[in-house]
PDB file of C-alpha atoms in Angstrom:
ATOM      1  CA  MET A  28     -31.249 -15.398 -75.177  1.00  0.00           C
ATOM      2  CA  ASP A  29     -32.907 -17.581 -72.557  1.00  0.00           C
ATOM      3  CA  GLU A  30     -31.006 -20.475 -74.153  1.00  0.00           C
ATOM      4  CA  VAL A  31     -27.723 -18.700 -73.453  1.00  0.00           C
ATOM      5  CA  ARG A  32     -28.628 -18.106 -69.800  1.00  0.00           C
ATOM      6  CA  GLU A  33     -30.100 -21.572 -69.246  1.00  0.00           C
ATOM      7  CA  THR A  34     -27.299 -23.555 -70.866  1.00  0.00           C
ATOM      8  CA  SER A  35     -24.613 -21.445 -69.185  1.00  0.00           C
ATOM      9  CA  ALA A  36     -26.250 -22.059 -65.799  1.00  0.00           C
ATOM     10  CA  TRP A  37     -26.379 -25.776 -66.644  1.00  0.00           C
ATOM     11  CA  VAL A  38     -22.640 -25.808 -67.365  1.00  0.00           C
ATOM     12  CA  ALA A  39     -21.876 -23.823 -64.192  1.00  0.00           C
ATOM     13  CA  SER A  40     -23.807 -26.334 -62.076  1.00  0.00           C
ATOM     14  CA  ARG A  41     -21.660 -29.201 -63.425  1.00  0.00           C
ATOM     15  CA  SER A  42     -18.294 -27.555 -63.996  1.00  0.00           C
ATOM     16  CA  SER A  43     -15.127 -28.896 -62.388  1.00  0.00           C
ATOM     17  CA  HIS A  44     -12.378 -26.721 -63.890  1.00  0.00           C
ATOM     18  CA  VAL A  45     -14.093 -23.369 -63.249  1.00  0.00           C
ATOM     19  CA  VAL A  46     -16.227 -22.517 -60.218  1.00  0.00           C
ATOM     20  CA  VAL A  47     -18.480 -19.477 -59.751  1.00  0.00           C
ATOM     21  CA  ASP A  48     -17.808 -18.204 -56.221  1.00  0.00           C
ATOM     22  CA  SER A  49     -20.985 -16.690 -54.750  1.00  0.00           C
ATOM     23  CA  SER A  50     -19.077 -15.089 -51.877  1.00  0.00           C
ATOM     24  CA  GLY A  51     -16.717 -13.530 -54.416  1.00  0.00           C
ATOM     25  CA  ILE A  52     -19.674 -12.038 -56.276  1.00  0.00           C
ATOM     26  CA  GLU A  53     -21.055 -10.608 -53.031  1.00  0.00           C
ATOM     27  CA  LYS A  54     -17.695  -9.057 -52.085  1.00  0.00           C
ATOM     28  CA  VAL A  55     -17.360  -7.353 -55.453  1.00  0.00           C
ATOM     29  CA  VAL A  56     -20.961  -6.116 -55.492  1.00  0.00           C
ATOM     30  CA  ASN A  57     -20.540  -4.708 -51.971  1.00  0.00           C
ATOM     31  CA  THR A  58     -17.607  -2.596 -53.155  1.00  0.00           C
ATOM     32  CA  ILE A  59     -19.510  -1.134 -56.112  1.00  0.00           C
ATOM     33  CA  ASP A  60     -21.363   2.104 -55.458  1.00  0.00           C
ATOM     34  CA  SER A  61     -22.282   2.307 -59.116  1.00  0.00           C
ATOM     35  CA  ILE A  62     -21.055   0.656 -62.281  1.00  0.00           C
ATOM     36  CA  PRO A  63     -18.534   3.028 -63.853  1.00  0.00           C
ATOM     37  CA  LYS A  64     -20.110   4.350 -67.047  1.00  0.00           C
ATOM     38  CA  VAL A  65     -17.891   3.337 -69.943  1.00  0.00           C
ATOM     39  CA  GLU A  66     -18.763   5.102 -73.161  1.00  0.00           C
ATOM     40  CA  TRP A  67     -19.120   2.748 -76.134  1.00  0.00           C
ATOM     41  CA  ASP A  68     -16.466   4.524 -78.221  1.00  0.00           C
ATOM     42  CA  PHE A  69     -14.324   5.636 -75.290  1.00  0.00           C
ATOM     43  CA  GLU A  70     -11.150   5.399 -77.385  1.00  0.00           C
ATOM     44  CA  GLY A  71     -12.529   7.084 -80.523  1.00  0.00           C
ATOM     45  CA  ILE A  72     -11.626   4.146 -82.755  1.00  0.00           C
ATOM     46  CA  HIS A  73     -14.960   3.414 -84.465  1.00  0.00           C
ATOM     47  CA  TYR A  74     -16.534   4.736 -87.644  1.00  0.00           C
ATOM     48  CA  PHE A  75     -19.834   6.541 -87.112  1.00  0.00           C
ATOM     49  CA  ASP A  76     -21.981   8.588 -89.486  1.00  0.00           C
ATOM     50  CA  ASN A  77     -25.372   7.968 -87.822  1.00  0.00           C
ATOM     51  CA  GLY A  78     -26.632   6.037 -90.860  1.00  0.00           C
ATOM     52  CA  PRO A  79     -26.677   2.702 -92.727  1.00  0.00           C
ATOM     53  CA  LEU A  80     -22.951   2.806 -93.470  1.00  0.00           C
ATOM     54  CA  THR A  81     -22.245   2.617 -89.735  1.00  0.00           C
ATOM     55  CA  VAL A  82     -24.389  -0.518 -89.536  1.00  0.00           C
ATOM     56  CA  GLN A  83     -22.433  -2.043 -92.450  1.00  0.00           C
ATOM     57  CA  TYR A  84     -19.162  -1.122 -90.736  1.00  0.00           C
ATOM     58  CA  LEU A  85     -20.225  -2.692 -87.429  1.00  0.00           C
ATOM     59  CA  PHE A  86     -21.362  -5.920 -89.080  1.00  0.00           C
ATOM     60  CA  VAL A  87     -18.061  -6.273 -90.960  1.00  0.00           C
ATOM     61  CA  LEU A  88     -16.175  -5.415 -87.758  1.00  0.00           C
ATOM     62  CA  ASP A  89     -18.029  -8.028 -85.711  1.00  0.00           C
ATOM     63  CA  ALA A  90     -17.673 -10.663 -88.429  1.00  0.00           C
ATOM     64  CA  MET A  91     -13.914 -10.472 -87.797  1.00  0.00           C
ATOM     65  CA  ASN A  92     -13.910  -9.605 -84.098  1.00  0.00           C
ATOM     66  CA  PHE A  93     -12.064 -12.638 -82.747  1.00  0.00           C
ATOM     67  CA  CYS A  94      -8.715 -14.137 -81.788  1.00  0.00           C
ATOM     68  CA  PHE A  95      -6.178 -11.312 -81.715  1.00  0.00           C
ATOM     69  CA  TRP A  96      -3.816 -12.819 -79.136  1.00  0.00           C
ATOM     70  CA  PRO A  97      -1.555 -14.906 -81.462  1.00  0.00           C
ATOM     71  CA  ASP A  98      -0.036 -11.622 -82.707  1.00  0.00           C
ATOM     72  CA  LYS A  99       1.183  -9.770 -79.609  1.00  0.00           C
ATOM     73  CA  ASP A 100       0.991  -6.423 -81.396  1.00  0.00           C
ATOM     74  CA  LEU A 101      -2.553  -6.891 -82.715  1.00  0.00           C
ATOM     75  CA  ASN A 102      -5.708  -6.051 -80.779  1.00  0.00           C
ATOM     76  CA  TYR A 103      -9.320  -5.064 -81.293  1.00  0.00           C
ATOM     77  CA  ASP A 104      -8.394  -1.390 -81.613  1.00  0.00           C
ATOM     78  CA  ASP A 105      -6.288  -2.162 -84.685  1.00  0.00           C
ATOM     79  CA  LEU A 106      -9.231  -3.886 -86.370  1.00  0.00           C
ATOM     80  CA  ALA A 107     -11.780  -1.193 -85.473  1.00  0.00           C
ATOM     81  CA  SER A 108      -9.564   1.757 -86.397  1.00  0.00           C
ATOM     82  CA  GLY A 109      -8.187   0.015 -89.497  1.00  0.00           C
ATOM     83  CA  LEU A 110     -11.668  -0.625 -90.857  1.00  0.00           C
ATOM     84  CA  LYS A 111     -12.675   2.942 -89.944  1.00  0.00           C
ATOM     85  CA  ALA A 112      -9.751   4.385 -91.918  1.00  0.00           C
ATOM     86  CA  ALA A 113     -10.506   2.110 -94.880  1.00  0.00           C
ATOM     87  CA  LEU A 114     -14.127   3.277 -94.967  1.00  0.00           C
ATOM     88  CA  GLN A 115     -13.183   6.939 -94.646  1.00  0.00           C
ATOM     89  CA  LYS A 116     -10.876   6.479 -97.615  1.00  0.00           C
ATOM     90  CA  ASP A 117     -13.371   4.504 -99.736  1.00  0.00           C
ATOM     91  CA  LYS A 118     -17.074   4.495 -98.845  1.00  0.00           C
ATOM     92  CA  SER A 119     -17.671   1.426-101.052  1.00  0.00           C
ATOM     93  CA  ALA A 120     -15.026  -0.707 -99.293  1.00  0.00           C
ATOM     94  CA  PHE A 121     -17.693  -2.799 -97.503  1.00  0.00           C
ATOM     95  CA  ASP A 122     -20.198  -3.115-100.340  1.00  0.00           C
ATOM     96  CA  ALA A 123     -21.508  -6.677-100.410  1.00  0.00           C
ATOM     97  CA  ASP A 124     -20.026  -7.503-103.809  1.00  0.00           C
ATOM     98  CA  ARG A 125     -16.576  -6.343-102.684  1.00  0.00           C
ATOM     99  CA  LEU A 126     -16.741  -8.274 -99.399  1.00  0.00           C
ATOM    100  CA  GLN A 127     -17.089 -11.463-101.461  1.00  0.00           C
ATOM    101  CA  LYS A 128     -13.786 -10.895-103.257  1.00  0.00           C
ATOM    102  CA  TYR A 129     -11.238  -9.870-100.627  1.00  0.00           C
ATOM    103  CA  THR A 130      -8.090 -11.969-100.332  1.00  0.00           C
ATOM    104  CA  GLY A 131      -5.786 -12.233 -97.323  1.00  0.00           C
ATOM    105  CA  PRO A 132      -3.235  -9.752 -98.694  1.00  0.00           C
ATOM    106  CA  GLN A 133      -6.039  -7.337 -99.644  1.00  0.00           C
ATOM    107  CA  LEU A 134      -7.493  -7.556 -96.142  1.00  0.00           C
ATOM    108  CA  ARG A 135      -4.074  -6.788 -94.688  1.00  0.00           C
ATOM    109  CA  GLU A 136      -3.782  -3.813 -97.015  1.00  0.00           C
ATOM    110  CA  LEU A 137      -7.258  -2.657 -95.998  1.00  0.00           C
ATOM    111  CA  LEU A 138      -6.222  -2.737 -92.342  1.00  0.00           C
ATOM    112  CA  ASN A 139      -2.716  -1.432 -93.047  1.00  0.00           C
ATOM    113  CA  TRP A 140      -1.323  -4.489 -91.239  1.00  0.00           C
ATOM    114  CA  PRO A 141       2.201  -5.581 -92.204  1.00  0.00           C
ATOM    115  CA  ARG A 142       1.953  -9.370 -91.859  1.00  0.00           C
ATOM    116  CA  PRO A 143      -0.584 -12.238 -92.008  1.00  0.00           C
ATOM    117  CA  LEU A 144      -3.416 -11.889 -89.496  1.00  0.00           C
ATOM    118  CA  PRO A 145      -4.196 -14.664 -86.996  1.00  0.00           C
ATOM    119  CA  LEU A 146      -6.697 -17.073 -88.613  1.00  0.00           C
ATOM    120  CA  GLU A 147      -6.503 -14.937 -91.738  1.00  0.00           C
ATOM    121  CA  ASP A 148      -8.096 -17.543 -94.020  1.00  0.00           C
ATOM    122  CA  GLU A 149     -11.065 -17.748 -91.659  1.00  0.00           C
ATOM    123  CA  ARG A 150     -11.438 -13.989 -91.528  1.00  0.00           C
ATOM    124  CA  VAL A 151     -11.480 -13.858 -95.331  1.00  0.00           C
ATOM    125  CA  ARG A 152     -13.962 -16.744 -95.486  1.00  0.00           C
ATOM    126  CA  LEU A 153     -16.290 -14.958 -93.073  1.00  0.00           C
ATOM    127  CA  LEU A 154     -16.082 -11.711 -95.042  1.00  0.00           C
ATOM    128  CA  HIS A 155     -17.122 -13.663 -98.145  1.00  0.00           C
ATOM    129  CA  GLU A 156     -19.980 -15.292 -96.211  1.00  0.00           C
ATOM    130  CA  VAL A 157     -21.235 -11.899 -95.031  1.00  0.00           C
ATOM    131  CA  GLY A 158     -21.051 -10.408 -98.522  1.00  0.00           C
ATOM    132  CA  ILE A 159     -22.815 -13.344-100.186  1.00  0.00           C
ATOM    133  CA  GLU A 160     -25.672 -13.551 -97.693  1.00  0.00           C
ATOM    134  CA  LEU A 161     -26.176  -9.792 -97.442  1.00  0.00           C
ATOM    135  CA  GLU A 162     -26.486  -9.661-101.226  1.00  0.00           C
ATOM    136  CA  ARG A 163     -28.769 -12.693-101.408  1.00  0.00           C
ATOM    137  CA  SER A 164     -31.170 -11.874 -98.580  1.00  0.00           C
ATOM    138  CA  PHE A 165     -30.802  -8.204 -97.602  1.00  0.00           C
ATOM    139  CA  ASP A 166     -30.135  -6.270-100.822  1.00  0.00           C
ATOM    140  CA  GLY A 167     -26.490  -6.027 -99.782  1.00  0.00           C
ATOM    141  CA  LYS A 168     -27.163  -3.951 -96.669  1.00  0.00           C
ATOM    142  CA  ALA A 169     -26.743  -4.876 -93.006  1.00  0.00           C
ATOM    143  CA  SER A 170     -29.175  -2.036 -92.223  1.00  0.00           C
ATOM    144  CA  ASN A 171     -31.922  -4.071 -93.924  1.00  0.00           C
ATOM    145  CA  LEU A 172     -31.029  -7.010 -91.673  1.00  0.00           C
ATOM    146  CA  VAL A 173     -31.439  -4.767 -88.623  1.00  0.00           C
ATOM    147  CA  GLU A 174     -34.733  -3.353 -89.880  1.00  0.00           C
ATOM    148  CA  GLN A 175     -36.190  -6.881 -90.068  1.00  0.00           C
ATOM    149  CA  CYS A 176     -35.766  -7.537 -86.336  1.00  0.00           C
ATOM    150  CA  GLY A 177     -38.671  -5.332 -85.200  1.00  0.00           C
ATOM    151  CA  LYS A 178     -36.503  -3.480 -82.662  1.00  0.00           C
ATOM    152  CA  SER A 179     -35.859  -6.754 -80.807  1.00  0.00           C
ATOM    153  CA  ALA A 180     -32.342  -7.667 -79.690  1.00  0.00           C
ATOM    154  CA  MET A 181     -33.370 -11.318 -79.385  1.00  0.00           C
ATOM    155  CA  ASN A 182     -34.789 -11.338 -82.901  1.00  0.00           C
ATOM    156  CA  LEU A 183     -31.642  -9.770 -84.325  1.00  0.00           C
ATOM    157  CA  VAL A 184     -29.342 -12.304 -82.638  1.00  0.00           C
ATOM    158  CA  ALA A 185     -31.561 -15.094 -84.010  1.00  0.00           C
ATOM    159  CA  LEU A 186     -31.610 -13.557 -87.508  1.00  0.00           C
ATOM    160  CA  VAL A 187     -27.849 -13.195 -87.594  1.00  0.00           C
ATOM    161  CA  ALA A 188     -27.297 -16.765 -86.404  1.00  0.00           C
ATOM    162  CA  ARG A 189     -29.855 -18.116 -88.882  1.00  0.00           C
ATOM    163  CA  HIS A 190     -28.421 -16.389 -91.942  1.00  0.00           C
ATOM    164  CA  PHE A 191     -24.697 -16.312 -91.139  1.00  0.00           C
ATOM    165  CA  PRO A 192     -23.185 -19.647 -89.998  1.00  0.00           C
ATOM    166  CA  GLY A 193     -19.983 -17.939 -88.874  1.00  0.00           C
ATOM    167  CA  PHE A 194     -21.939 -16.337 -86.011  1.00  0.00           C
ATOM    168  CA  ARG A 195     -23.359 -19.664 -84.725  1.00  0.00           C
ATOM    169  CA  ASP A 196     -21.400 -19.765 -81.511  1.00  0.00           C
ATOM    170  CA  HIS A 197     -22.524 -23.133 -80.120  1.00  0.00           C
ATOM    171  CA  SER A 198     -20.641 -25.847 -78.284  1.00  0.00           C
ATOM    172  CA  VAL A 199     -21.369 -29.241 -76.752  1.00  0.00           C
ATOM    173  CA  TYR A 200     -20.691 -29.884 -73.077  1.00  0.00           C
ATOM    174  CA  LYS A 201     -21.236 -33.297 -71.469  1.00  0.00           C
ATOM    175  CA  GLY A 202     -23.652 -34.206 -74.252  1.00  0.00           C
ATOM    176  CA  ARG A 203     -25.712 -31.010 -74.155  1.00  0.00           C
ATOM    177  CA  GLN A 204     -25.643 -28.157 -76.639  1.00  0.00           C
ATOM    178  CA  VAL A 205     -24.514 -24.856 -75.147  1.00  0.00           C
ATOM    179  CA  PHE A 206     -25.309 -21.483 -76.723  1.00  0.00           C
ATOM    180  CA  LEU A 207     -22.958 -18.527 -76.288  1.00  0.00           C
ATOM    181  CA  TYR A 208     -23.452 -16.218 -79.339  1.00  0.00           C
ATOM    182  CA  LYS A 209     -20.630 -13.791 -78.501  1.00  0.00           C
ATOM    183  CA  ARG A 210     -20.286 -12.039 -81.869  1.00  0.00           C
ATOM    184  CA  ALA A 211     -24.022 -11.984 -82.686  1.00  0.00           C
ATOM    185  CA  GLN A 212     -24.703 -10.363 -79.319  1.00  0.00           C
ATOM    186  CA  ILE A 213     -21.852  -7.889 -79.627  1.00  0.00           C
ATOM    187  CA  PHE A 214     -23.244  -6.714 -82.972  1.00  0.00           C
ATOM    188  CA  VAL A 215     -26.487  -5.799 -81.182  1.00  0.00           C
ATOM    189  CA  ALA A 216     -24.562  -4.205 -78.304  1.00  0.00           C
ATOM    190  CA  ASP A 217     -22.432  -2.201 -80.750  1.00  0.00           C
ATOM    191  CA  LEU A 218     -25.532  -0.897 -82.517  1.00  0.00           C
ATOM    192  CA  TYR A 219     -27.065   0.072 -79.173  1.00  0.00           C
ATOM    193  CA  GLY A 220     -23.859   1.807 -78.070  1.00  0.00           C
ATOM    194  CA  ALA A 221     -23.110   3.532 -81.371  1.00  0.00           C
ATOM    195  CA  PHE A 222     -26.603   4.891 -81.925  1.00  0.00           C
ATOM    196  CA  GLY A 223     -27.296   5.617 -78.252  1.00  0.00           C
ATOM    197  CA  GLY A 224     -30.320   3.345 -78.142  1.00  0.00           C
ATOM    198  CA  GLN A 225     -32.009   5.259 -80.959  1.00  0.00           C
ATOM    199  CA  GLY A 226     -32.653   4.546 -84.647  1.00  0.00           C
ATOM    200  CA  TYR A 227     -30.714   1.454 -85.708  1.00  0.00           C
ATOM    201  CA  GLY A 228     -29.704   1.028 -82.063  1.00  0.00           C
ATOM    202  CA  GLU A 229     -33.201   1.001 -80.561  1.00  0.00           C
ATOM    203  CA  PHE A 230     -34.115  -2.352 -78.994  1.00  0.00           C
ATOM    204  CA  LYS A 231     -37.111  -2.778 -76.710  1.00  0.00           C
ATOM    205  CA  ASP A 232     -35.494  -5.831 -75.074  1.00  0.00           C
ATOM    206  CA  ILE A 233     -31.840  -4.760 -74.805  1.00  0.00           C
ATOM    207  CA  SER A 234     -31.819  -6.245 -71.284  1.00  0.00           C
ATOM    208  CA  SER A 235     -32.112  -9.707 -72.861  1.00  0.00           C
ATOM    209  CA  LEU A 236     -28.438  -9.649 -73.872  1.00  0.00           C
ATOM    210  CA  THR A 237     -25.894 -11.469 -71.705  1.00  0.00           C
ATOM    211  CA  ILE A 238     -22.206 -10.653 -71.552  1.00  0.00           C
ATOM    212  CA  MET A 239     -20.122 -11.489 -74.621  1.00  0.00           C
ATOM    213  CA  ALA A 240     -17.985 -14.394 -73.432  1.00  0.00           C
ATOM    214  CA  ASP A 241     -14.463 -13.878 -74.755  1.00  0.00           C
ATOM    215  CA  TYR A 242     -10.974 -14.412 -73.327  1.00  0.00           C
ATOM    216  CA  ILE A 243     -10.688 -11.076 -71.472  1.00  0.00           C
ATOM    217  CA  VAL A 244     -13.770 -11.159 -69.214  1.00  0.00           C
ATOM    218  CA  PRO A 245     -13.070 -14.610 -67.639  1.00  0.00           C
ATOM    219  CA  ALA A 246      -9.591 -13.419 -66.680  1.00  0.00           C
ATOM    220  CA  VAL A 247     -10.971 -10.239 -65.083  1.00  0.00           C
ATOM    221  CA  LEU A 248     -13.595 -12.246 -63.169  1.00  0.00           C
ATOM    222  CA  GLN A 249     -10.862 -14.568 -61.907  1.00  0.00           C
ATOM    223  CA  GLN A 250      -8.760 -11.580 -60.865  1.00  0.00           C
ATOM    224  CA  LEU A 251     -11.762 -10.206 -58.940  1.00  0.00           C
ATOM    225  CA  GLY A 252     -12.258 -13.525 -57.124  1.00  0.00           C
ATOM    226  CA  ILE A 253     -15.595 -14.245 -58.809  1.00  0.00           C
ATOM    227  CA  LEU A 254     -14.282 -17.235 -60.761  1.00  0.00           C
ATOM    228  CA  LYS A 255     -11.989 -19.896 -59.295  1.00  0.00           C
ATOM    229  CA  PHE A 256      -9.873 -22.064 -61.613  1.00  0.00           C
ATOM    230  CA  SER A 257      -8.627 -25.574 -60.937  1.00  0.00           C
ATOM    231  CA  PRO A 258      -4.843 -25.770 -60.331  1.00  0.00           C
ATOM    232  CA  THR A 259      -4.333 -27.487 -63.690  1.00  0.00           C
ATOM    233  CA  LEU A 260      -6.308 -24.861 -65.609  1.00  0.00           C
ATOM    234  CA  ALA A 261      -4.673 -21.999 -63.711  1.00  0.00           C
ATOM    235  CA  SER A 262      -1.189 -23.326 -64.510  1.00  0.00           C
ATOM    236  CA  THR A 263      -2.064 -23.789 -68.200  1.00  0.00           C
ATOM    237  CA  ILE A 264      -3.232 -20.175 -68.415  1.00  0.00           C
ATOM    238  CA  GLU A 265      -0.236 -18.908 -66.441  1.00  0.00           C
ATOM    239  CA  ALA A 266       2.138 -20.763 -68.793  1.00  0.00           C
ATOM    240  CA  SER A 267       0.317 -19.335 -71.855  1.00  0.00           C
ATOM    241  CA  GLY A 268      -0.618 -22.848 -72.947  1.00  0.00           C
ATOM    242  CA  GLU A 269      -3.314 -23.286 -75.564  1.00  0.00           C
ATOM    243  CA  ILE A 270      -6.730 -24.659 -74.619  1.00  0.00           C
ATOM    244  CA  CYS A 271      -8.480 -26.423 -77.488  1.00  0.00           C
ATOM    245  CA  PRO A 272     -11.911 -25.123 -78.565  1.00  0.00           C
ATOM    246  CA  GLY A 273     -14.802 -27.273 -77.392  1.00  0.00           C
ATOM    247  CA  THR A 274     -12.941 -28.817 -74.445  1.00  0.00           C
ATOM    248  CA  GLU A 275     -14.630 -28.842 -71.049  1.00  0.00           C
ATOM    249  CA  GLU A 276     -12.172 -26.236 -69.776  1.00  0.00           C
ATOM    250  CA  GLU A 277     -12.877 -23.837 -72.633  1.00  0.00           C
ATOM    251  CA  VAL A 278     -16.662 -24.156 -72.456  1.00  0.00           C
ATOM    252  CA  GLU A 279     -16.608 -23.760 -68.669  1.00  0.00           C
ATOM    253  CA  LEU A 280     -14.502 -20.591 -68.880  1.00  0.00           C
ATOM    254  CA  ARG A 281     -17.035 -18.948 -71.163  1.00  0.00           C
ATOM    255  CA  ALA A 282     -20.306 -20.334 -69.772  1.00  0.00           C
ATOM    256  CA  CYS A 283     -19.342 -19.749 -66.133  1.00  0.00           C
ATOM    257  CA  SER A 284     -18.444 -16.149 -66.993  1.00  0.00           C
ATOM    258  CA  ILE A 285     -21.924 -15.592 -68.433  1.00  0.00           C
ATOM    259  CA  HIS A 286     -23.571 -17.208 -65.409  1.00  0.00           C
ATOM    260  CA  ALA A 287     -21.407 -15.313 -62.918  1.00  0.00           C
ATOM    261  CA  VAL A 288     -22.224 -11.916 -64.419  1.00  0.00           C
ATOM    262  CA  GLU A 289     -25.934 -12.772 -64.499  1.00  0.00           C
ATOM    263  CA  LYS A 290     -25.711 -13.528 -60.769  1.00  0.00           C
ATOM    264  CA  MET A 291     -23.758 -10.326 -60.271  1.00  0.00           C
ATOM    265  CA  ARG A 292     -26.383  -8.320 -62.154  1.00  0.00           C
ATOM    266  CA  GLU A 293     -29.205  -9.861 -60.096  1.00  0.00           C
ATOM    267  CA  LEU A 294     -27.434  -9.080 -56.820  1.00  0.00           C
ATOM    268  CA  ILE A 295     -26.771  -5.471 -57.830  1.00  0.00           C
ATOM    269  CA  SER A 296     -30.474  -5.128 -58.610  1.00  0.00           C
ATOM    270  CA  VAL A 297     -31.493  -6.572 -55.231  1.00  0.00           C
ATOM    271  CA  LYS A 298     -29.045  -4.432 -53.235  1.00  0.00           C
ATOM    272  CA  SER A 299     -29.481  -1.143 -55.065  1.00  0.00           C
ATOM    273  CA  GLY A 300     -32.972  -1.437 -56.519  1.00  0.00           C
ATOM    274  CA  ARG A 301     -31.526  -0.449 -59.911  1.00  0.00           C
ATOM    275  CA  GLN A 302     -31.631  -2.490 -63.077  1.00  0.00           C
ATOM    276  CA  VAL A 303     -28.189  -2.940 -64.624  1.00  0.00           C
ATOM    277  CA  LEU A 304     -27.712  -4.255 -68.142  1.00  0.00           C
ATOM    278  CA  SER A 305     -25.404  -7.216 -68.657  1.00  0.00           C
ATOM    279  CA  LEU A 306     -23.871  -5.352 -71.587  1.00  0.00           C
ATOM    280  CA  GLU A 307     -22.940  -2.463 -69.241  1.00  0.00           C
ATOM    281  CA  LEU A 308     -21.188  -4.923 -66.933  1.00  0.00           C
ATOM    282  CA  ASP A 309     -19.533  -6.538 -69.947  1.00  0.00           C
ATOM    283  CA  LEU A 310     -18.130  -3.236 -71.243  1.00  0.00           C
ATOM    284  CA  TRP A 311     -16.893  -2.277 -67.773  1.00  0.00           C
ATOM    285  CA  LEU A 312     -15.173  -5.651 -67.222  1.00  0.00           C
ATOM    286  CA  TRP A 313     -13.709  -5.749 -70.744  1.00  0.00           C
ATOM    287  CA  ALA A 314     -12.400  -2.174 -70.528  1.00  0.00           C
ATOM    288  CA  SER A 315     -10.769  -3.005 -67.180  1.00  0.00           C
ATOM    289  CA  GLY A 316      -9.155  -6.064 -68.701  1.00  0.00           C
ATOM    290  CA  VAL A 317      -7.710  -4.503 -71.841  1.00  0.00           C
ATOM    291  CA  GLN A 318      -6.161  -1.731 -69.750  1.00  0.00           C
ATOM    292  CA  SER A 319      -4.412  -4.247 -67.461  1.00  0.00           C
ATOM    293  CA  GLU A 320      -1.011  -5.165 -68.873  1.00  0.00           C
ATOM    294  CA  SER A 321      -0.507  -7.941 -66.318  1.00  0.00           C
ATOM    295  CA  LEU A 322      -3.754  -9.787 -67.146  1.00  0.00           C
ATOM    296  CA  LYS A 323      -3.184 -13.442 -68.094  1.00  0.00           C
ATOM    297  CA  HIS A 324      -6.030 -14.822 -70.206  1.00  0.00           C
ATOM    298  CA  HIS A 325      -6.734 -18.232 -71.698  1.00  0.00           C
ATOM    299  CA  ARG A 326      -5.614 -18.903 -75.257  1.00  0.00           C
ATOM    300  CA  THR A 327      -7.948 -20.671 -77.669  1.00  0.00           C
ATOM    301  CA  LEU A 328      -7.822 -20.513 -81.448  1.00  0.00           C
ATOM    302  CA  SER A 329     -11.447 -19.801 -82.309  1.00  0.00           C
ATOM    303  CA  ILE A 330     -13.477 -17.801 -84.805  1.00  0.00           C
ATOM    304  CA  TYR A 331     -16.113 -17.132 -82.157  1.00  0.00           C
ATOM    305  CA  TYR A 332     -14.120 -14.818 -79.854  1.00  0.00           C
TER     306      TYR A 332
END
């Protein structure tokens, strides 16, 4: 995860479309008495049985946890609750051999969604990838993948990225490779949240995670005055224009968000003497964003977030 922090800081030091405002960070931190505790399943939308099936559910969920915005009625809750209902109805729905065979219409039926999903072909492709590699390397079970990490969040992110190409959330910025790993990190964070830091959710280095750079958190940070956007970028976002994946603007939005929250976390620690996890800040910021109907976020068609 040092690569995520280091390359994000490198982008932030060279960015021109997005600027991390240190005074904005200080203002926000000064208004925070304590980070509001947001429960992992605060909406009651996730499947949980305290066992390996929950791990399988979370891995399938995070394999498809990206790009909801093209369908204005679709959001993360629909995916999480749809998969939960499917698993409650049929405990073998996410068996590795079945993941390899789903089609777009079958996925829609699984989620009880009435029309094609955004990037549906990619979602199906990633389900197949997960099923094939789980069967080949982990006896079909995501719980075996987790057990191989030695209770290390960093090891699990690396394992996931090594075995499952769809989780390799990299980009190139001004000739340098940048590592972001949103969905690999959120799988670890989901395990930690679901299992309360115990069992499959126990990680001795959970503090190594950064935030999960998506399209909600940058918008919340901008609203708070922590990120400043160039006039051109701000007008593109305001007009709901698309920003292509891999462009300087898109990489800066994500990398500067990671760097800004790391700086925020460090300042909270200095001022309060308490250690705050980046994932706690991430959940707080994300929950604030999804509950704000007026929030304008950037729009990028991507399988990574």
